């Protein structure tokens, strides 16, 4: 199958054999056609009420068409005013799709899905005269996004720029942001379809507005989705979404519930850089609940540790072009792949018996962070590190070894991972300036042979965060936090961005510990020096 053709091949013969009866079952149940027709009964009575207001994504290739003209007109208007730098403030489903769309199209988009003061300061340091910020939030109540809005509004005003003319809002009708946009006279508000959940919203205003304003050809994405829509609605075992769901379902049944995702063939016109990060959220947040689900492991490419050498507890998926080491290969252009993966995720939800449209455990970490922000004394520190080794302070949940040299602590931590478990590295740092932190994923996976995920905090809280708390309870969590040199205040809020970032790390750590999961937090008192020590300690620990 070429990269242009949309399709799924279960390359591994054993997996194909196990998947065949599941594909037959989905076809016999008429699941694909029912899904395309927005039938909310597919996931059982408990899921029906949520599903009944979450299925409009199956026909977005038609219903989103009118948006294209509006986006083009706004882009032309902004450009005629010399405004051609697009910043996007949005978390999870409100930023991951535009990020992959623009990365695939090769057009620049500055994405703010962080609370790291340094990273936000860098975005502010860009040319504000040429900047428009798209503030995207379905709920209109997400603290990270609201903080970015406040910070940018003040920065525009301080620079003598009319902030209201530079803020574009994407939100659901009736949300606090839609009311605010009206009150403040923001330049334009795009109201999205409220019957589409965040992670299924790639082809709504949430995906299309920021990507289109940045210069991506978003009409083409809808064409690509339209080209595959009929096939995805067919009740045959060969339907690619049925195939993908059946392969995942069979892998899950066999205990290979970790799905290692790599974009393949960078020379191909359908190379989809960043797609694994988008798919990671879709799969983790949709399936990771009731103590079950699929754990996506997004890796840099097919040569990354954990892909070819994935072990019995994981399944390797190549995205873009067939790849020797993969068990499943998925091809097709981006717009078609969005729809294909959404169909497959909803269908595998039926197979493993979960509701793919809720995210019951996401709120717990937000609540814990809010409680900490209300208690500034606790935030300021209070807690003493159990150990200090160079530029690294060590904190741990109950039962986690925190005494000794850093390498010994890490050795004990890696050694305690449950059989068939996973390690999640969670870095509450600057995704650009501290980018090399992500190399820890491969280092740890290679040296321990354990499937290892990597997430930037708080971004992952809107993605794999659901699985960590709601999915299979066999994760071990390595949090990395860092000293903040220049903090940023959040206008009219009693906390700084750095305090918010710290509260998010501590809050999620608390919730994970309450779930009985081991949490080791390493705080870098000097980010560069601490990171170098950490890398050395990981290497030493695994010898
Ligand atoms: O998929 C989801 O529902 C979440 O990941 C949301 O997209 C994320 O939490 C952001 O929410 P909102 O768009 O309401 O700011």
Coordinates of C-alpha atoms and ligand atoms in Angstrom, one line a residue:
X1 CA 0.0 0.0 0.0
X2 CA 1.4 3.4 -0.9
X3 CA 1.5 6.3 1.5
X4 CA -1.2 8.1 -0.5
X5 CA -3.8 5.4 -0.2
X6 CA -5.7 5.3 3.1
X7 CA -5.5 1.9 4.7
X8 CA -4.5 -0.3 7.5
X9 CA -2.4 -3.5 7.2
X10 CA -2.0 -5.9 10.1
X11 CA 1.5 -7.0 9.2
X12 CA 2.0 -9.4 12.1
X13 CA 0.4 -12.7 11.1
X14 CA -0.4 -13.8 14.7
X15 CA -2.0 -10.5 15.5
X16 CA -4.0 -10.6 12.2
X17 CA -5.3 -14.0 13.1
X18 CA -6.4 -12.9 16.5
X19 CA -8.0 -9.7 15.1
X20 CA -10.0 -11.4 12.4
X21 CA -12.9 -12.6 14.7
X22 CA -13.1 -9.1 16.3
X23 CA -13.3 -7.5 12.9
X24 CA -16.1 -10.0 11.9
X25 CA -17.9 -9.2 15.1
X26 CA -17.8 -5.4 14.5
X27 CA -19.0 -5.9 10.9
X28 CA -21.8 -8.3 12.0
X29 CA -22.9 -5.8 14.7
X30 CA -23.2 -3.1 12.0
X31 CA -21.0 -0.9 14.3
X32 CA -19.3 1.2 11.6
X33 CA -22.5 2.3 9.9
X34 CA -24.2 2.9 13.2
X35 CA -21.2 5.1 14.3
X36 CA -21.3 7.0 11.0
X37 CA -25.0 7.6 11.6
X38 CA -24.3 8.8 15.2
X39 CA -25.9 6.0 17.0
X40 CA -25.3 6.6 20.7
X41 CA -26.2 3.1 21.8
X42 CA -23.0 1.4 20.7
X43 CA -21.2 1.6 24.0
X44 CA -24.0 0.5 26.3
X45 CA -26.6 2.3 28.5
X46 CA -24.0 3.9 30.8
X47 CA -22.4 5.7 27.9
X48 CA -25.5 6.6 26.0
X49 CA -26.2 10.0 27.4
X50 CA -22.7 11.3 26.9
X51 CA -22.4 9.7 23.5
X52 CA -25.6 11.3 22.3
X53 CA -24.0 14.7 22.5
X54 CA -20.6 13.7 21.2
X55 CA -20.9 12.2 17.8
X56 CA -21.1 15.1 15.3
X57 CA -17.4 14.5 14.3
X58 CA -18.4 11.7 12.0
X59 CA -19.7 14.2 9.4
X60 CA -17.4 17.2 9.9
X61 CA -16.1 16.9 6.4
X62 CA -19.5 18.3 5.4
X63 CA -20.5 20.5 8.3
X64 CA -17.2 22.3 8.6
X65 CA -17.2 23.5 5.0
X66 CA -18.7 27.0 5.6
X67 CA -15.8 27.7 8.0
X68 CA -13.2 27.7 5.2
X69 CA -14.3 31.0 3.7
X70 CA -14.5 32.7 7.1
X71 CA -11.0 31.6 8.0
X72 CA -9.6 32.7 4.6
X73 CA -11.3 36.1 4.9
X74 CA -9.9 36.7 8.4
X75 CA -6.4 35.6 7.3
X76 CA -6.5 38.0 4.4
X77 CA -7.7 40.8 6.6
X78 CA -5.0 40.2 9.2
X79 CA -2.3 40.0 6.6
X80 CA -3.4 43.3 5.0
X81 CA -2.8 44.8 8.4
X82 CA 0.7 43.2 8.6
X83 CA -0.4 40.6 11.2
X84 CA 1.1 37.3 10.1
X85 CA 2.4 35.6 13.3
X86 CA -0.1 33.2 14.8
X87 CA 0.1 32.2 18.5
X88 CA -2.3 29.5 19.7
X89 CA -3.3 29.2 23.4
X90 CA -5.1 25.9 23.9
X91 CA -4.7 22.6 25.8
X92 CA -5.1 19.0 24.6
X93 CA -7.9 18.8 22.0
X94 CA -7.7 22.5 21.5
X95 CA -4.1 22.6 20.3
X96 CA -2.8 19.1 19.3
X97 CA -4.6 19.0 15.9
X98 CA -3.5 22.5 14.8
X99 CA 0.0 21.5 15.8
X100 CA 0.1 18.4 13.7
X101 CA -1.7 20.1 10.8
X102 CA 0.8 23.0 10.7
X103 CA 3.9 20.8 11.2
X104 CA 2.7 18.6 8.3
X105 CA 2.1 21.6 6.1
X106 CA 5.4 23.2 7.1
X107 CA 3.9 26.5 8.3
X108 CA 4.8 28.2 11.5
X109 CA 2.5 28.2 14.5
X110 CA 3.5 29.1 18.1
X111 CA 1.6 26.8 20.4
X112 CA 1.2 27.6 24.0
X113 CA 0.1 24.6 26.0
X114 CA 2.5 25.2 28.8
X115 CA 2.7 27.0 32.1
X116 CA 6.4 27.3 32.0
X117 CA 7.2 31.0 32.5
X118 CA 10.3 30.8 30.3
X119 CA 8.5 29.3 27.3
X120 CA 5.6 31.8 27.6
X121 CA 8.1 34.7 27.9
X122 CA 9.8 33.5 24.7
X123 CA 6.4 33.6 22.9
X124 CA 5.8 37.1 24.2
X125 CA 9.2 38.2 23.0
X126 CA 8.2 37.5 19.4
X127 CA 7.1 40.5 17.2
X128 CA 3.8 41.5 18.9
X129 CA 3.1 44.1 16.1
X130 CA 2.7 41.1 13.8
X131 CA 1.0 38.8 16.3
X132 CA -2.6 37.5 16.6
X133 CA -3.4 35.1 19.4
X134 CA -6.1 32.4 19.0
X135 CA -7.5 31.6 22.4
X136 CA -9.1 28.1 22.0
X137 CA -11.1 26.4 24.7
X138 CA -14.3 24.4 24.4
X139 CA -15.3 24.8 28.0
X140 CA -13.9 28.4 28.2
X141 CA -12.7 27.6 31.7
X142 CA -9.3 26.0 31.2
X143 CA -6.9 27.8 33.6
X144 CA -3.8 27.5 31.4
X145 CA -5.6 29.0 28.4
X146 CA -7.2 31.8 30.4
X147 CA -3.8 32.6 31.9
X148 CA -2.3 33.0 28.4
X149 CA -5.1 35.2 27.3
X150 CA -4.6 37.5 30.3
X151 CA -0.8 37.6 29.8
X152 CA -1.1 38.4 26.1
X153 CA -3.9 41.0 26.5
X154 CA -1.7 42.9 28.9
X155 CA 1.4 42.6 26.7
X156 CA -0.5 44.0 23.7
X157 CA -1.8 46.8 25.8
X158 CA 1.7 47.5 27.3
X159 CA 3.0 47.7 23.7
X160 CA 0.3 50.2 22.7
X161 CA -1.5 47.6 20.6
X162 CA -5.3 47.3 20.7
X163 CA -5.5 43.9 22.4
X164 CA -9.1 43.3 21.4
X165 CA -8.2 43.5 17.7
X166 CA -5.5 40.8 18.2
X167 CA -7.5 38.2 20.1
X168 CA -9.5 35.6 18.2
X169 CA -11.6 33.1 20.2
X170 CA -12.6 29.6 19.4
X171 CA -15.1 28.2 21.9
X172 CA -18.4 26.5 22.4
X173 CA -21.6 28.5 22.3
X174 CA -22.5 29.9 25.7
X175 CA -19.1 29.2 27.3
X176 CA -17.5 31.8 29.6
X177 CA -15.1 32.7 26.8
X178 CA -17.9 33.4 24.3
X179 CA -19.4 35.8 26.8
X180 CA -16.1 37.4 27.6
X181 CA -15.3 37.8 23.9
X182 CA -18.5 39.7 23.4
X183 CA -17.9 41.9 26.5
X184 CA -14.3 42.7 25.6
X185 CA -15.1 43.1 21.9
X186 CA -12.5 40.6 20.7
X187 CA -11.9 40.6 17.0
X188 CA -13.8 37.4 16.1
X189 CA -15.3 34.4 17.8
X190 CA -15.7 31.1 16.1
X191 CA -18.3 29.1 17.8
X192 CA -17.6 25.4 17.4
X193 CA -20.0 22.5 17.2
X194 CA -20.7 21.6 20.9
X195 CA -21.6 18.0 19.9
X196 CA -17.9 17.2 19.3
X197 CA -15.6 16.5 22.2
X198 CA -12.1 18.1 22.4
X199 CA -10.1 15.1 21.2
X200 CA -12.4 14.5 18.2
X201 CA -12.4 18.2 17.2
X202 CA -9.5 18.2 14.7
X203 CA -11.9 19.0 11.8
X204 CA -13.9 21.6 13.7
X205 CA -13.0 25.2 14.3
X206 CA -10.6 24.1 16.9
X207 CA -8.3 22.4 14.4
X208 CA -9.1 24.5 11.3
X209 CA -9.1 28.1 12.6
X210 CA -5.5 28.3 14.0
X211 CA -4.1 26.1 11.3
X212 CA -5.8 28.0 8.5
X213 CA -4.8 31.4 9.9
X214 CA -1.2 30.1 10.0
X215 CA -1.4 29.2 6.3
X216 CA -2.2 25.5 6.1
X217 CA -4.6 24.3 3.4
X218 CA -7.5 23.3 5.6
X219 CA -10.0 22.8 2.8
X220 CA -7.7 20.0 1.5
X221 CA -8.0 18.3 4.9
X222 CA -11.8 18.2 4.6
X223 CA -11.4 16.8 1.1
X224 CA -9.1 14.1 2.4
X225 CA -11.5 13.2 5.2
X226 CA -14.4 13.2 2.7
X227 CA -12.5 10.8 0.4
X228 CA -12.5 8.1 3.1
X229 CA -15.8 8.8 4.9
X230 CA -17.9 6.3 3.0
X231 CA -15.4 3.5 3.3
X232 CA -15.2 4.1 7.1
X233 CA -19.0 3.7 7.3
X234 CA -19.0 0.2 5.6
X235 CA -19.8 -2.8 7.7
X236 CA -17.1 -5.0 6.4
X237 CA -14.2 -6.7 8.1
X238 CA -11.9 -4.9 5.6
X239 CA -13.0 -1.4 6.6
X240 CA -9.7 0.2 7.7
X241 CA -11.1 1.6 10.9
X242 CA -12.6 -1.9 11.8
X243 CA -9.2 -3.4 11.0
X244 CA -7.4 -1.0 13.3
X245 CA -9.9 -1.3 16.1
X246 CA -9.8 -5.1 15.8
X247 CA -6.0 -5.2 15.9
X248 CA -5.9 -3.0 19.0
X249 CA -8.6 -5.0 20.6
X250 CA -6.8 -8.3 19.9
X251 CA -3.5 -6.8 21.2
X252 CA -5.3 -5.6 24.3
X253 CA -6.8 -9.0 24.9
X254 CA -3.4 -10.6 24.6
X255 CA -1.9 -8.2 27.2
X256 CA -0.1 -6.0 24.6
X257 CA -2.0 -2.9 25.5
X258 CA 0.8 -0.5 25.0
X259 CA 0.6 1.0 21.5
X260 CA 3.9 2.3 20.3
X261 CA 3.3 5.0 17.6
X262 CA 5.9 6.2 15.2
X263 CA 5.6 8.5 12.1
X264 CA 7.5 6.7 9.3
X265 CA 9.3 7.6 6.1
X266 CA 10.2 11.3 6.3
X267 CA 10.7 11.4 2.5
X268 CA 7.1 10.5 1.8
X269 CA 4.6 13.2 1.0
X270 CA 2.3 11.8 3.7
X271 CA 5.0 12.0 6.4
X272 CA 3.0 13.1 9.5
X273 CA 5.4 14.6 12.1
X274 CA 3.6 15.1 15.3
X275 CA 0.7 12.7 14.5
X276 CA 1.8 10.3 17.3
X277 CA 1.3 13.1 19.8
X278 CA -2.2 13.8 18.5
X279 CA -3.1 10.1 18.4
X280 CA -1.7 9.7 21.9
X281 CA -4.3 12.1 23.3
X282 CA -7.2 10.5 21.3
X283 CA -6.3 7.0 22.4
X284 CA -5.3 7.6 26.0
X285 CA -8.1 9.9 27.0
X286 CA -10.7 7.9 25.2
X287 CA -9.8 4.4 26.4
X288 CA -7.8 4.8 29.7
X289 CA -10.5 4.3 32.2
X290 CA -12.2 1.7 34.5
X291 CA -8.7 0.2 35.0
X292 CA -8.3 -0.7 31.4
X293 CA -7.4 0.8 28.0
X294 CA -4.6 1.3 25.5
X295 CA -1.5 3.1 26.6
X296 CA -0.1 5.1 23.6
X297 CA 3.7 5.5 23.6
X298 CA 4.6 8.2 21.1
X299 CA 8.2 7.8 19.9
X300 CA 10.4 9.8 17.6
X301 CA 10.5 7.3 14.7
X302 CA 10.9 3.6 14.0
X303 CA 14.5 3.5 15.2
X304 CA 13.5 4.8 18.6
X305 CA 13.9 2.4 21.6
X306 CA 10.7 0.6 22.4
X307 CA 9.5 0.4 18.8
X308 CA 11.3 -2.5 17.0
X309 CA 12.2 -4.0 20.4
X310 CA 8.7 -3.4 21.9
X311 CA 8.4 -6.6 23.8
X312 CA 5.3 -8.8 24.4
X313 CA 3.3 -6.1 26.3
X314 CA 3.3 -3.7 23.4
X315 CA 2.2 -3.4 19.7
X316 CA 4.2 -1.2 17.2
X317 CA 2.2 0.9 14.8
X318 CA 3.8 2.7 11.8
X319 CA 2.1 5.8 10.6
X320 CA 2.7 7.1 7.1
X321 CA 4.5 4.3 5.4
X322 CA 4.9 0.5 5.9
X323 CA 7.8 -0.2 8.2
X324 CA 9.5 -3.6 8.7
X325 CA 9.4 -3.7 12.4
X326 CA 5.8 -2.6 12.8
X327 CA 2.9 -5.0 13.5
X328 CA 0.4 -2.6 12.2
X329 CA 0.8 -0.1 9.4
X330 CA -1.5 2.8 8.7
X331 CA -1.2 5.0 5.6
X332 CA -3.1 7.9 4.1
X333 CA -3.1 11.7 4.1
X334 CA -3.7 13.7 7.3
X335 CA -7.4 14.6 6.9
X336 CA -8.2 10.9 6.2
X337 CA -6.1 9.7 9.0
X338 CA -7.9 12.0 11.5
X339 CA -11.2 10.4 10.7
X340 CA -9.8 6.9 10.4
X341 CA -8.2 7.0 13.9
X342 CA -11.3 8.6 15.4
X343 CA -13.5 5.8 14.0
X344 CA -11.0 3.2 15.2
X345 CA -10.8 4.6 18.7
X346 CA -14.6 4.8 19.1
X347 CA -14.9 1.2 17.8
X348 CA -12.2 -0.2 20.0
X349 CA -14.0 1.5 22.9
X350 CA -16.9 -0.9 22.1
X351 CA -14.6 -3.9 22.0
X352 CA -13.0 -3.2 25.4
X353 CA -16.1 -2.0 27.1
X354 CA -15.5 1.7 27.9
X355 CA -17.1 5.0 27.0
X356 CA -14.7 6.7 24.6
X357 CA -16.2 10.1 25.1
X358 CA -15.7 10.9 28.8
X359 CA -12.5 11.7 30.8
X360 CA -13.5 11.0 34.4
X361 CA -10.0 11.3 35.9
X362 CA -8.8 14.5 34.3
X363 CA -10.7 16.7 36.8
X364 CA -9.0 15.2 39.9
X365 CA -5.6 16.7 39.1
X366 CA -7.1 20.0 38.3
X367 CA -8.9 20.0 41.6
X368 CA -5.7 19.1 43.5
X369 CA -3.8 21.9 41.8
X370 CA -6.6 24.4 42.6
X371 CA -6.5 23.4 46.2
X372 CA -2.8 24.0 46.3
X373 CA -3.2 27.4 44.7
X374 CA -5.6 28.3 47.4
X375 CA -3.0 27.5 50.0
X376 CA 0.1 29.5 49.0
X377 CA 2.0 28.4 52.1
X378 CA 2.0 24.8 50.9
X379 CA 3.1 25.9 47.5
X380 CA 6.0 27.9 48.6
X381 CA 7.8 24.8 49.6
X382 CA 7.2 23.5 53.1
X383 CA 8.2 20.1 52.0
X384 CA 11.9 19.4 52.4
X385 CA 13.6 17.2 49.9
X386 CA 14.5 13.7 51.2
X387 CA 17.9 14.0 49.4
X388 CA 19.9 16.6 47.6
X389 CA 22.4 15.3 45.0
X390 CA 24.2 18.2 43.2
X391 CA 21.5 20.2 41.4
X392 CA 18.8 17.6 42.0
X393 CA 16.4 17.6 44.9
X394 CA 14.6 14.3 45.5
X395 CA 11.0 13.8 46.7
X396 CA 9.1 10.6 46.7
X397 CA 5.7 9.1 47.5
X398 CA 5.3 6.6 50.2
X399 CA 7.4 3.5 49.7
X400 CA 9.6 5.1 47.0
X401 CA 13.3 4.9 47.7
X402 CA 14.6 8.5 48.1
X403 CA 17.9 8.0 50.0
X404 CA 21.4 7.6 48.5
X405 CA 23.0 8.9 45.3
X406 CA 20.7 9.8 42.5
X407 CA 21.8 6.8 40.4
X408 CA 21.0 4.4 43.3
X409 CA 17.6 6.1 43.8
X410 CA 16.8 5.7 40.1
X411 CA 18.1 2.1 40.1
X412 CA 15.7 1.3 42.9
X413 CA 12.9 3.1 41.1
X414 CA 13.4 1.3 37.8
X415 CA 13.8 -2.0 39.6
X416 CA 10.4 -1.6 41.3
X417 CA 8.4 -1.2 38.1
X418 CA 5.6 -3.8 38.0
X419 CA 5.9 -6.7 35.6
X420 CA 4.4 -5.6 32.3
X421 CA 4.2 -2.1 33.7
X422 CA 5.4 1.2 32.3
X423 CA 7.4 4.3 33.2
X424 CA 6.0 7.7 32.6
X425 CA 8.4 10.6 32.5
X426 CA 6.6 13.9 33.2
X427 CA 8.6 17.0 32.6
X428 CA 7.2 20.3 33.9
X429 CA 9.8 22.3 32.0
X430 CA 10.2 24.5 28.9
X431 CA 9.5 22.4 25.8
X432 CA 11.8 24.5 23.7
X433 CA 14.7 25.5 26.0
X434 CA 14.8 22.2 27.9
X435 CA 13.9 20.1 24.8
X436 CA 16.7 17.6 25.4
X437 CA 14.8 16.4 28.5
X438 CA 12.7 14.3 26.1
X439 CA 15.7 12.2 25.2
X440 CA 15.3 10.6 28.6
X441 CA 12.5 8.5 27.2
X442 CA 14.7 6.6 24.9
X443 CA 17.5 6.4 27.4
X444 CA 15.3 4.8 30.0
X445 CA 13.4 2.5 27.6
X446 CA 16.7 1.3 26.1
X447 CA 18.4 0.7 29.4
X448 CA 15.5 -0.8 31.3
X449 CA 13.6 -2.7 28.5
X450 CA 10.4 -1.2 30.0
X451 CA 7.9 0.7 27.8
X452 CA 8.5 4.4 28.7
X453 CA 6.3 7.4 27.8
X454 CA 7.3 11.1 27.9
X455 CA 5.0 14.0 28.5
X456 CA 5.5 17.7 29.0
X457 CA 3.5 19.0 31.9
X458 CA 0.8 20.3 32.0
X459 CA 0.2 19.3 28.4
X460 CA 0.0 15.6 29.1
X461 CA -2.6 16.2 31.9
X462 CA -5.0 16.8 29.0
X463 CA -3.9 13.6 27.3
X464 CA -2.1 10.6 28.8
X465 CA -3.0 12.0 32.3
X466 CA -6.4 10.3 32.0
X467 CA -4.8 6.9 31.4
X468 CA -2.3 7.3 34.2
X469 CA -5.1 7.6 36.7
X470 CA -7.9 5.7 35.0
X471 CA -6.2 3.0 32.9
X472 CA -4.2 -0.1 33.8
X473 CA -2.7 0.6 37.2
X474 CA 0.8 -0.4 36.5
X475 CA 2.6 2.9 35.8
X476 CA 5.6 4.3 37.7
X477 CA 5.9 8.1 37.5
X478 CA 9.1 10.1 37.3
X479 CA 8.2 13.8 37.6
X480 CA 10.8 16.4 36.7
X481 CA 10.3 20.0 37.9
X482 CA 12.8 22.9 37.6
X483 CA 13.7 26.2 39.2
X484 CA 12.1 29.2 37.7
X485 CA 14.4 32.1 37.1
X486 CA 12.0 34.8 35.8
X487 CA 8.5 34.2 36.8
X488 CA 5.5 35.8 35.1
X489 CA 2.5 37.1 36.9
X490 CA -1.0 36.3 35.6
X491 CA -2.9 39.6 35.5
X492 CA -5.7 39.8 38.0
X493 CA -4.9 36.4 39.4
X494 CA -3.4 35.7 42.8
X495 CA -0.7 33.4 41.4
X496 CA 2.2 33.5 39.0
X497 CA 2.7 31.1 36.1
X498 CA 5.5 29.4 37.9
X499 CA 3.3 28.8 40.9
X500 CA 0.6 27.4 38.7
X501 CA 3.1 25.1 37.0
X502 CA 4.4 23.9 40.4
X503 CA 0.8 23.4 41.7
X504 CA 0.0 21.3 38.7
X505 CA 3.0 19.0 39.2
X506 CA 2.3 18.6 43.0
X507 CA -1.4 18.2 42.4
X508 CA -1.1 15.4 39.9
X509 CA 1.7 13.8 42.0
X510 CA -0.7 13.7 44.9
X511 CA -3.5 12.2 42.9
X512 CA -1.2 9.5 41.5
X513 CA 0.0 8.7 45.0
X514 CA -3.6 8.4 46.2
X515 CA -4.0 5.8 43.4
X516 CA -1.2 3.9 45.0
X517 CA 1.2 4.7 42.2
X518 CA 4.9 5.2 42.9
X519 CA 5.9 8.9 42.2
X520 CA 9.5 10.0 42.2
X521 CA 9.9 13.8 41.8
X522 CA 13.3 15.2 40.9
X523 CA 13.5 19.0 41.2
X524 CA 16.3 20.6 39.2
X525 CA 17.6 23.6 41.2
X526 CA 19.7 24.5 38.1
X527 CA 17.9 23.2 35.0
X528 CA 21.0 22.6 32.7
X529 CA 23.3 21.2 35.4
X530 CA 20.5 19.1 36.9
X531 CA 19.5 17.6 33.6
X532 CA 23.1 16.7 32.8
X533 CA 23.3 15.0 36.2
X534 CA 20.1 13.2 35.6
X535 CA 21.1 11.8 32.3
X536 CA 24.4 10.5 33.8
X537 CA 22.5 9.0 36.7
X538 CA 20.1 7.2 34.4
X539 CA 23.0 5.7 32.4
X540 CA 24.7 4.6 35.6
X541 CA 21.5 3.3 37.2
X542 CA 20.9 0.9 34.4
X543 CA 24.4 -0.6 34.2
Ligands
LIG1 O1 -10.2 16.0 24.8 C1 -10.5 16.7 25.8 O2 -11.7 16.9 26.2 C2 -9.5 17.5 26.6 O3 -8.2 17.1 26.3 C3 -9.6 19.0 26.3 O4 -9.4 19.2 24.9 C4 -8.7 19.9 27.1 O5 -8.8 19.6 28.4 C5 -8.9 21.3 26.8 O6 -10.2 21.7 27.2 P1 -10.9 23.0 26.7 O7 -10.9 23.0 25.2 O8 -12.2 23.0 27.3 O9 -10.0 24.1 27.2

